Structure formats: structure tokens, C-alpha cells
Amino acid sequence: MLLMIATRHLALKRMSQKRTIDAFFAPAAKRPRNSIPGEENSEANRDEIISKSQHPKYPFSIAELPASISKELSSLPARPARIINNEPDLDLLYFEPYIPDYLARQLFQHLRAELPFYRVEYQIKRGGIESQVRTPRWTTVFGLDETSKFDDNGTVVDANTGIKVPPDRRYDKYSPRPLPKCLDELRQSTEAATDCKFNFCLVNYYASGADSISFHSDDERFLGQDPAIASFSLGARRDFLMKHKPAAPNQGESSAIKTGVIKFPLNSGDMILMRGKTQSNWLHSIPKRTGKNQDDGGRINITFRRAMIKGGTENYYNFNVGSGPVYRWDKRNGSMMLWKPT
């Protein structure tokens, strides 16, 4: 009898060891497709109370990031940057990615749903002919130049004295508004990762491959000398093209720098920091996508910049907010819709 009990005990022990060893070498359980690492309890996510950023100049309050996303932003970047400076006057930090894919997807959906957007129209004169331009993408902007700041009540005050800024045409036409917390948390992370300082955030939404931006450089005088600009890509993959500026007419053909177009196929979560002589010597663009790749689900581009003078504030609000109506993402229709106060 004792022998039978001992034999059975030994068999059970071996089975237990086998299960333990099998479990060790077995593949990890797959996470549900729509779950978030560390956030498998969807009920907890749904029950989370989301606070909102508010300011008199916001058309509506803007939801802050869920705590799960906010917490992960503080641990970014996901990978160290790759330095790219192998072309004349080019100085880039390329994060592939800065934000991991699952987090970039959530951030894209949050910002598209929560931010106010605009389709700005403005007049330009070329060759003596004035024409109307409709921006080929959705835009929005938040921030204030270095000469001023927002006090605790959201009032624009002098950066040095803290005294309320008197009426100024550069602020009066388009009233400045602070970065909502959902963008400011990413700004803080970016500053820590790049050792740069930013006071403006521009957000572009490319609804499809038909939306684009032509070759240009962010070399406005109000950005100061050798500005640093951090550019994030969320959502659909789009090509980011760069090419060296042509030689000035008075420099002659011999002084032109011969470089081709450089293409960066930006994935969701990637970030490029353009710094040093880059803006004064290089152009960049997001070209259109046609054919089967045109309906790509949309892309959001976030750029952090630092405007030094009031003219920068006036410029950014003029070309990214303007005087037209406000639009907001409508999930049911899957598009930006005209927003009306309720």
C-alpha cells in the first residue's frame, strides 16, 4: 500500500514538472488584437474619467490623454535617434520610431477626434496677379512667441514682467491660445529627448493622399537663426522629401550644390528633428499620393517650433487658423464636419 502511494506521488510530481517545463517553452499567449499592453482590462479603460483642457479661445474643451497613454509618453523615445548629416548643410535626428506603433495609433485617433481643425483660405500675389489659395490639408495651431506667456488664468502677459500685454495688432486679429495638455505632454517629452525648447505646435491633418504640402523651408526670420523643428508623423505612411535649395542668382551655376532628392518613408510614430543649417539650405515636402494608395486612412503631422517675436504668432495663426469656420472629426461620417456650438 505504501509503495502504491509513493509511486502515485512520484508520478504526480513528474506531471507537475512537465507542465512547468512545457509552460516555460510554450509561446506566450497572444494579446487580443485591439488590446493595449498593460491595459487588457477594457472595462477599466471605458470607466476612466478624462479631464479636459479649457481656454476662452478654444472653440470647445479638448480632452486630455487617457492616463495609459500619458504615462507611456514620459518614457519615450522608443528608440535612439539616428544622426543624418552626410549631405552638405544637412543636420537631422531621425527617430524610427519615437512613438511605438500601438501608441501612435491611439494618439492619432485621439488628436483627430479632439482637436479643432480649419481649412484656411488666403490671398497671395504672384507676378502681379492676386489669387485665392485654399490650404490642401486641415490645420490647427497652439502657442505663443518668446516675448509673452500665458499666466495661470490663460491671460497673455509679458514674459519678463508678468504684466498683461496691451492691445497689439499681432495678437488681436487671431487670439493666441495655449497648447492643450494632450499636445503639451508630447512637447515636454520632445524637449527632453532633443535638448531643444519649443513654444508652438502646428498640427496638419492629411485626410487622404490627395492632401499635400509643396516644397518649402521653415526659415522665417521670426524663428531666429538655425531653428530646430521637430516633426512627428502619425497614421498613414507618407513620403517626406528633401532637396537642397538652388544657388542664388548672384552666385552662379558653379556654386550650386549637386544633391538629389532624399526620401524618408515616414511610418506612424516616426519623428525627424531638423536643426542647424537645414532650414536655411534645404526644402521639404509631402507629395500627393494617387491611385490605389490615395485613400490611406489619413495622416497627422505634428511640428514643434520656437517663435522668437510677435510676428511669428501672427503668422502661425493667420495661416493655420484664419478667419474661417471650425471643423471637427465626425466618426460616423468618417470625415471633418463643420462644427457648431450647441
CSV table of C-alpha atoms in Angstrom, one decimal:
chain,number,residue,atom,x,y,z
A,1,MET,CA,0.0,0.0,0.0
A,2,LEU,CA,2.8,2.4,0.9
A,3,LEU,CA,4.6,1.5,-2.3
A,4,MET,CA,1.5,2.4,-4.4
A,5,ILE,CA,1.1,5.8,-2.6
A,6,ALA,CA,4.7,6.6,-3.1
A,7,THR,CA,4.6,5.6,-6.8
A,8,ARG,CA,1.5,7.8,-7.4
A,9,HIS,CA,3.1,10.7,-5.6
A,10,LEU,CA,6.2,10.4,-7.8
A,11,ALA,CA,4.0,10.3,-11.0
A,12,LEU,CA,2.1,13.4,-10.0
A,13,LYS,CA,5.4,15.2,-9.2
A,14,ARG,CA,6.7,14.4,-12.7
A,15,MET,CA,3.5,15.6,-14.3
A,16,SER,CA,3.7,18.8,-12.4
A,17,GLN,CA,7.3,19.3,-13.5
A,18,LYS,CA,6.4,18.5,-17.1
A,19,ARG,CA,3.6,21.1,-17.1
A,20,THR,CA,6.0,23.7,-15.7
A,21,ILE,CA,8.7,23.0,-18.3
A,22,ASP,CA,6.1,22.9,-21.1
A,23,ALA,CA,4.7,26.2,-20.0
A,24,PHE,CA,8.2,27.8,-19.9
A,25,PHE,CA,8.9,26.8,-23.5
A,26,ALA,CA,5.4,27.3,-24.9
A,27,PRO,CA,4.8,30.5,-26.9
A,28,ALA,CA,3.4,33.5,-25.0
A,29,ALA,CA,-0.3,33.9,-25.0
A,30,LYS,CA,-1.3,36.3,-27.8
A,31,ARG,CA,-2.7,39.7,-26.8
A,32,PRO,CA,-6.2,40.4,-28.2
A,33,ARG,CA,-5.8,42.4,-31.4
A,34,ASN,CA,-7.4,45.6,-30.0
A,35,SER,CA,-5.8,45.5,-26.6
A,36,ILE,CA,-3.1,47.8,-25.2
A,37,PRO,CA,0.0,46.5,-23.4
A,38,GLY,CA,-0.8,46.7,-19.7
A,39,GLU,CA,-4.4,47.7,-20.4
A,40,GLU,CA,-6.1,44.4,-21.2
A,41,ASN,CA,-9.0,45.3,-19.0
A,42,SER,CA,-11.1,47.3,-21.4
A,43,GLU,CA,-13.8,47.9,-18.7
A,44,ALA,CA,-11.2,50.0,-16.8
A,45,ASN,CA,-10.4,52.0,-19.9
A,46,ARG,CA,-14.1,52.8,-20.6
A,47,ASP,CA,-14.7,53.8,-17.0
A,48,GLU,CA,-11.7,56.1,-16.9
A,49,ILE,CA,-12.7,59.7,-16.3
A,50,ILE,CA,-11.0,62.0,-18.8
A,51,SER,CA,-10.3,65.6,-17.8
A,52,LYS,CA,-10.4,68.4,-20.4
A,53,SER,CA,-8.2,71.4,-21.3
A,54,GLN,CA,-10.1,74.6,-21.4
A,55,HIS,CA,-9.3,78.1,-22.5
A,56,PRO,CA,-11.6,81.0,-23.6
A,57,LYS,CA,-10.0,80.9,-27.1
A,58,TYR,CA,-10.7,77.2,-27.7
A,59,PRO,CA,-13.9,76.7,-29.6
A,60,PHE,CA,-14.6,73.7,-27.3
A,61,SER,CA,-12.8,72.0,-24.5
A,62,ILE,CA,-10.1,69.5,-25.5
A,63,ALA,CA,-9.9,66.1,-23.9
A,64,GLU,CA,-6.7,65.2,-22.2
A,65,LEU,CA,-4.9,61.9,-23.0
A,66,PRO,CA,-6.1,58.8,-21.1
A,67,ALA,CA,-3.7,58.0,-18.2
A,68,SER,CA,-2.4,54.9,-20.0
A,69,ILE,CA,-1.2,57.0,-23.0
A,70,SER,CA,0.1,59.8,-20.9
A,71,LYS,CA,2.2,57.5,-18.7
A,72,GLU,CA,3.9,56.0,-21.7
A,73,LEU,CA,4.7,59.3,-23.3
A,74,SER,CA,7.0,60.0,-20.3
A,75,SER,CA,9.2,57.0,-21.2
A,76,LEU,CA,9.8,57.9,-24.9
A,77,PRO,CA,11.5,57.9,-27.3
A,78,ALA,CA,11.1,54.2,-28.2
A,79,ARG,CA,14.4,54.1,-30.0
A,80,PRO,CA,17.5,56.3,-30.0
A,81,ALA,CA,17.8,58.8,-32.9
A,82,ARG,CA,19.9,58.2,-36.0
A,83,ILE,CA,22.1,61.2,-36.9
A,84,ILE,CA,21.9,62.2,-40.6
A,85,ASN,CA,24.5,64.7,-41.7
A,86,ASN,CA,26.1,63.1,-44.7
A,87,GLU,CA,24.9,65.8,-47.1
A,88,PRO,CA,26.0,69.5,-47.3
A,89,ASP,CA,24.3,71.7,-44.7
A,90,LEU,CA,22.0,68.8,-43.6
A,91,ASP,CA,21.6,68.1,-39.9
A,92,LEU,CA,18.8,65.7,-38.8
A,93,LEU,CA,17.9,63.4,-35.9
A,94,TYR,CA,15.7,60.6,-37.2
A,95,PHE,CA,13.7,58.5,-34.7
A,96,GLU,CA,12.4,55.3,-36.2
A,97,PRO,CA,10.2,55.3,-34.3
A,98,TYR,CA,9.9,57.9,-31.5
A,99,ILE,CA,6.4,56.5,-30.6
A,100,PRO,CA,5.7,52.8,-30.8
A,101,ASP,CA,3.1,51.8,-33.4
A,102,TYR,CA,0.3,50.8,-30.9
A,103,LEU,CA,0.7,54.1,-29.0
A,104,ALA,CA,1.0,56.1,-32.2
A,105,ARG,CA,-2.3,54.6,-33.4
A,106,GLN,CA,-4.1,55.7,-30.2
A,107,LEU,CA,-2.6,59.1,-30.3
A,108,PHE,CA,-3.6,59.6,-33.9
A,109,GLN,CA,-7.2,58.7,-33.1
A,110,HIS,CA,-7.3,60.9,-30.0
A,111,LEU,CA,-5.9,64.0,-31.7
A,112,ARG,CA,-8.1,63.7,-34.8
A,113,ALA,CA,-11.2,63.3,-32.7
A,114,GLU,CA,-10.5,66.0,-30.1
A,115,LEU,CA,-8.7,68.9,-31.8
A,116,PRO,CA,-10.4,71.8,-33.7
A,117,PHE,CA,-9.3,72.0,-37.4
A,118,TYR,CA,-9.5,74.6,-40.1
A,119,ARG,CA,-9.4,74.8,-43.9
A,120,VAL,CA,-7.6,78.1,-44.3
A,121,GLU,CA,-8.0,80.3,-47.4
A,122,TYR,CA,-5.8,83.3,-48.1
A,123,GLN,CA,-4.8,85.7,-50.9
A,124,ILE,CA,-1.4,85.6,-52.5
A,125,LYS,CA,0.2,87.7,-55.3
A,126,ARG,CA,2.4,86.1,-57.9
A,127,GLY,CA,3.7,88.0,-60.8
A,128,GLY,CA,1.4,90.9,-60.0
A,129,ILE,CA,-1.6,88.6,-60.1
A,130,GLU,CA,-3.6,88.1,-56.9
A,131,SER,CA,-5.2,84.7,-56.4
A,132,GLN,CA,-7.1,82.8,-53.7
A,133,VAL,CA,-5.4,79.8,-52.1
A,134,ARG,CA,-7.2,77.0,-50.2
A,135,THR,CA,-4.8,75.1,-48.0
A,136,PRO,CA,-4.6,71.5,-49.3
A,137,ARG,CA,-4.9,69.9,-45.8
A,138,TRP,CA,-6.5,70.5,-42.4
A,139,THR,CA,-4.6,72.7,-40.0
A,140,THR,CA,-4.6,73.9,-36.4
A,141,VAL,CA,-2.1,75.7,-34.1
A,142,PHE,CA,-1.4,76.5,-30.5
A,143,GLY,CA,1.2,78.5,-28.8
A,144,LEU,CA,2.8,81.9,-28.1
A,145,ASP,CA,6.1,83.5,-29.0
A,146,GLU,CA,9.0,84.1,-26.6
A,147,THR,CA,8.1,87.7,-25.8
A,148,SER,CA,4.9,86.7,-24.0
A,149,LYS,CA,3.5,83.8,-21.9
A,150,PHE,CA,0.2,82.6,-20.5
A,151,ASP,CA,-0.4,83.2,-16.8
A,152,ASP,CA,-2.3,80.7,-14.6
A,153,ASN,CA,-5.6,82.1,-15.8
A,154,GLY,CA,-4.7,81.8,-19.5
A,155,THR,CA,-4.2,85.5,-20.0
A,156,VAL,CA,-1.4,86.7,-22.3
A,157,VAL,CA,1.2,88.5,-20.2
A,158,ASP,CA,4.7,89.9,-20.8
A,159,ALA,CA,7.3,87.1,-20.5
A,160,ASN,CA,9.6,89.3,-18.3
A,161,THR,CA,7.2,91.4,-16.2
A,162,GLY,CA,4.2,89.2,-16.0
A,163,ILE,CA,2.0,92.3,-16.8
A,164,LYS,CA,-0.9,91.8,-19.2
A,165,VAL,CA,0.1,92.6,-22.7
A,166,PRO,CA,-1.7,95.7,-24.0
A,167,PRO,CA,-3.7,95.6,-27.3
A,168,ASP,CA,-1.4,94.6,-30.1
A,169,ARG,CA,-2.5,94.1,-33.8
A,170,ARG,CA,-0.3,90.9,-34.0
A,171,TYR,CA,-2.3,89.3,-31.2
A,172,ASP,CA,-5.7,90.9,-31.7
A,173,LYS,CA,-6.7,89.5,-35.1
A,174,TYR,CA,-6.2,85.9,-34.0
A,175,SER,CA,-6.1,85.5,-30.3
A,176,PRO,CA,-3.3,83.1,-29.1
A,177,ARG,CA,-4.2,80.0,-27.2
A,178,PRO,CA,-2.0,77.7,-25.1
A,179,LEU,CA,-1.2,74.1,-26.0
A,180,PRO,CA,-3.8,71.7,-24.7
A,181,LYS,CA,-2.4,69.1,-22.3
A,182,CYS,CA,-2.7,66.3,-24.9
A,183,LEU,CA,-0.1,68.1,-27.0
A,184,ASP,CA,1.9,69.7,-24.3
A,185,GLU,CA,2.8,66.3,-22.8
A,186,LEU,CA,4.4,65.3,-26.2
A,187,ARG,CA,6.2,68.7,-26.3
A,188,GLN,CA,7.7,68.1,-22.9
A,189,SER,CA,8.9,64.6,-24.0
A,190,THR,CA,10.3,66.0,-27.2
A,191,GLU,CA,12.2,68.8,-25.4
A,192,ALA,CA,13.8,66.2,-23.0
A,193,ALA,CA,14.8,63.9,-25.9
A,194,THR,CA,16.3,66.7,-28.1
A,195,ASP,CA,17.5,69.3,-25.7
A,196,CYS,CA,15.6,71.9,-27.7
A,197,LYS,CA,12.9,74.3,-26.5
A,198,PHE,CA,9.6,74.8,-28.2
A,199,ASN,CA,6.6,77.2,-27.7
A,200,PHE,CA,4.4,76.4,-30.8
A,201,CYS,CA,2.7,73.4,-32.0
A,202,LEU,CA,1.3,73.1,-35.5
A,203,VAL,CA,-0.9,70.2,-36.5
A,204,ASN,CA,-1.7,69.2,-40.0
A,205,TYR,CA,-4.3,66.5,-40.9
A,206,TYR,CA,-3.9,64.9,-44.3
A,207,ALA,CA,-7.3,63.3,-44.9
A,208,SER,CA,-6.0,61.3,-47.8
A,209,GLY,CA,-3.2,61.0,-50.3
A,210,ALA,CA,-4.8,64.0,-52.2
A,211,ASP,CA,-3.7,66.3,-49.3
A,212,SER,CA,-0.2,67.5,-49.6
A,213,ILE,CA,2.3,70.3,-48.9
A,214,SER,CA,4.7,71.6,-51.6
A,215,PHE,CA,8.4,72.1,-51.3
A,216,HIS,CA,9.2,74.8,-48.7
A,217,SER,CA,11.5,75.6,-45.8
A,218,ASP,CA,10.7,76.9,-42.4
A,219,ASP,CA,13.3,79.6,-42.4
A,220,GLU,CA,11.1,82.6,-41.4
A,221,ARG,CA,13.1,85.3,-39.6
A,222,PHE,CA,10.8,85.1,-36.6
A,223,LEU,CA,12.2,81.6,-35.9
A,224,GLY,CA,15.7,83.0,-35.3
A,225,GLN,CA,19.0,81.6,-36.7
A,226,ASP,CA,19.3,77.9,-37.2
A,227,PRO,CA,15.9,76.9,-35.8
A,228,ALA,CA,15.2,73.4,-34.6
A,229,ILE,CA,11.8,71.9,-35.7
A,230,ALA,CA,10.6,68.5,-34.5
A,231,SER,CA,8.2,66.8,-37.0
A,232,PHE,CA,6.1,63.8,-35.9
A,233,SER,CA,4.1,61.5,-38.3
A,234,LEU,CA,1.0,59.6,-37.1
A,235,GLY,CA,-1.3,57.4,-39.1
A,236,ALA,CA,-0.7,56.6,-42.8
A,237,ARG,CA,2.8,56.2,-44.2
A,238,ARG,CA,3.8,59.1,-46.3
A,239,ASP,CA,7.0,60.1,-48.2
A,240,PHE,CA,8.9,63.0,-46.8
A,241,LEU,CA,11.1,64.5,-49.5
A,242,MET,CA,14.0,66.8,-49.0
A,243,LYS,CA,16.2,68.6,-51.6
A,244,HIS,CA,18.9,71.3,-51.3
A,245,LYS,CA,18.0,74.8,-52.2
A,246,PRO,CA,19.2,76.0,-55.6
A,247,ALA,CA,22.0,78.6,-55.7
A,248,ALA,CA,21.1,82.2,-55.5
A,249,PRO,CA,21.0,84.0,-58.9
A,250,ASN,CA,24.1,86.1,-58.0
A,251,GLN,CA,26.1,83.0,-57.0
A,252,GLY,CA,26.3,81.5,-60.4
A,253,GLU,CA,25.8,77.9,-61.6
A,254,SER,CA,29.2,76.8,-60.4
A,255,SER,CA,28.4,77.4,-56.8
A,256,ALA,CA,25.2,75.2,-56.9
A,257,ILE,CA,25.4,72.1,-54.7
A,258,LYS,CA,24.6,69.0,-56.6
A,259,THR,CA,22.4,66.7,-54.5
A,260,GLY,CA,19.4,64.6,-55.4
A,261,VAL,CA,16.1,64.4,-53.6
A,262,ILE,CA,16.2,62.4,-50.4
A,263,LYS,CA,13.2,60.4,-49.5
A,264,PHE,CA,12.2,59.3,-46.0
A,265,PRO,CA,9.2,56.9,-46.0
A,266,LEU,CA,7.8,58.1,-42.7
A,267,ASN,CA,5.9,55.4,-40.7
A,268,SER,CA,3.4,56.1,-37.9
A,269,GLY,CA,5.3,57.2,-34.8
A,270,ASP,CA,8.5,58.4,-36.6
A,271,MET,CA,10.0,61.8,-35.8
A,272,ILE,CA,12.5,63.9,-37.7
A,273,LEU,CA,14.3,66.8,-35.9
A,274,MET,CA,15.6,69.3,-38.4
A,275,ARG,CA,18.2,71.5,-36.9
A,276,GLY,CA,21.4,73.6,-37.6
A,277,LYS,CA,21.7,74.9,-41.2
A,278,THR,CA,19.0,72.6,-42.5
A,279,GLN,CA,16.1,75.1,-42.8
A,280,SER,CA,18.3,77.8,-44.5
A,281,ASN,CA,19.6,75.4,-47.1
A,282,TRP,CA,17.1,72.6,-47.6
A,283,LEU,CA,13.5,72.3,-48.8
A,284,HIS,CA,11.0,69.6,-47.7
A,285,SER,CA,7.6,68.4,-48.9
A,286,ILE,CA,4.8,65.8,-48.6
A,287,PRO,CA,3.8,65.0,-52.2
A,288,LYS,CA,0.3,63.7,-53.2
A,289,ARG,CA,-0.4,60.0,-53.4
A,290,THR,CA,-2.5,58.8,-56.3
A,291,GLY,CA,-4.2,55.6,-57.4
A,292,LYS,CA,-4.8,52.8,-55.0
A,293,ASN,CA,-2.7,54.5,-52.3
A,294,GLN,CA,-4.8,57.7,-52.2
A,295,ASP,CA,-7.3,56.5,-49.6
A,296,ASP,CA,-4.8,55.8,-46.9
A,297,GLY,CA,-6.8,56.4,-43.8
A,298,GLY,CA,-5.3,59.8,-43.1
A,299,ARG,CA,-2.1,61.1,-41.5
A,300,ILE,CA,-1.4,63.7,-38.8
A,301,ASN,CA,1.8,65.7,-38.7
A,302,ILE,CA,2.7,67.5,-35.5
A,303,THR,CA,5.5,70.0,-35.6
A,304,PHE,CA,7.0,71.8,-32.6
A,305,ARG,CA,8.8,75.1,-33.2
A,306,ARG,CA,10.0,78.2,-31.3
A,307,ALA,CA,8.9,81.6,-32.5
A,308,MET,CA,11.0,84.4,-31.1
A,309,ILE,CA,8.9,87.5,-31.8
A,310,LYS,CA,5.3,88.6,-32.0
A,311,GLY,CA,5.4,88.4,-35.8
A,312,GLY,CA,5.7,84.6,-35.5
A,313,THR,CA,2.5,84.4,-33.5
A,314,GLU,CA,0.6,86.5,-36.1
A,315,ASN,CA,1.9,84.4,-39.0
A,316,TYR,CA,1.1,81.0,-37.5
A,317,TYR,CA,-2.5,81.9,-36.6
A,318,ASN,CA,-3.1,83.6,-39.9
A,319,PHE,CA,-2.1,80.6,-42.0
A,320,ASN,CA,-3.2,77.8,-39.7
A,321,VAL,CA,-6.5,79.1,-38.1
A,322,GLY,CA,-7.5,82.1,-40.2
A,323,SER,CA,-11.0,83.6,-40.0
A,324,GLY,CA,-13.0,80.7,-41.4
A,325,PRO,CA,-15.2,78.2,-39.6
A,326,VAL,CA,-14.1,75.4,-37.2
A,327,TYR,CA,-14.3,71.7,-38.2
A,328,ARG,CA,-14.2,68.6,-36.1
A,329,TRP,CA,-13.8,64.9,-36.8
A,330,ASP,CA,-17.1,63.1,-37.2
A,331,LYS,CA,-16.6,59.4,-36.6
A,332,ARG,CA,-20.0,58.4,-38.0
A,333,ASN,CA,-19.3,60.1,-41.3
A,334,GLY,CA,-15.6,59.4,-41.3
A,335,SER,CA,-14.7,63.0,-42.2
A,336,MET,CA,-14.2,66.5,-40.9
A,337,MET,CA,-17.6,68.2,-40.4
A,338,LEU,CA,-18.5,71.8,-39.8
A,339,TRP,CA,-18.7,72.4,-36.0
A,340,LYS,CA,-21.4,74.4,-34.5
A,341,PRO,CA,-21.7,75.4,-30.8
A,342,THR,CA,-24.5,73.5,-29.0
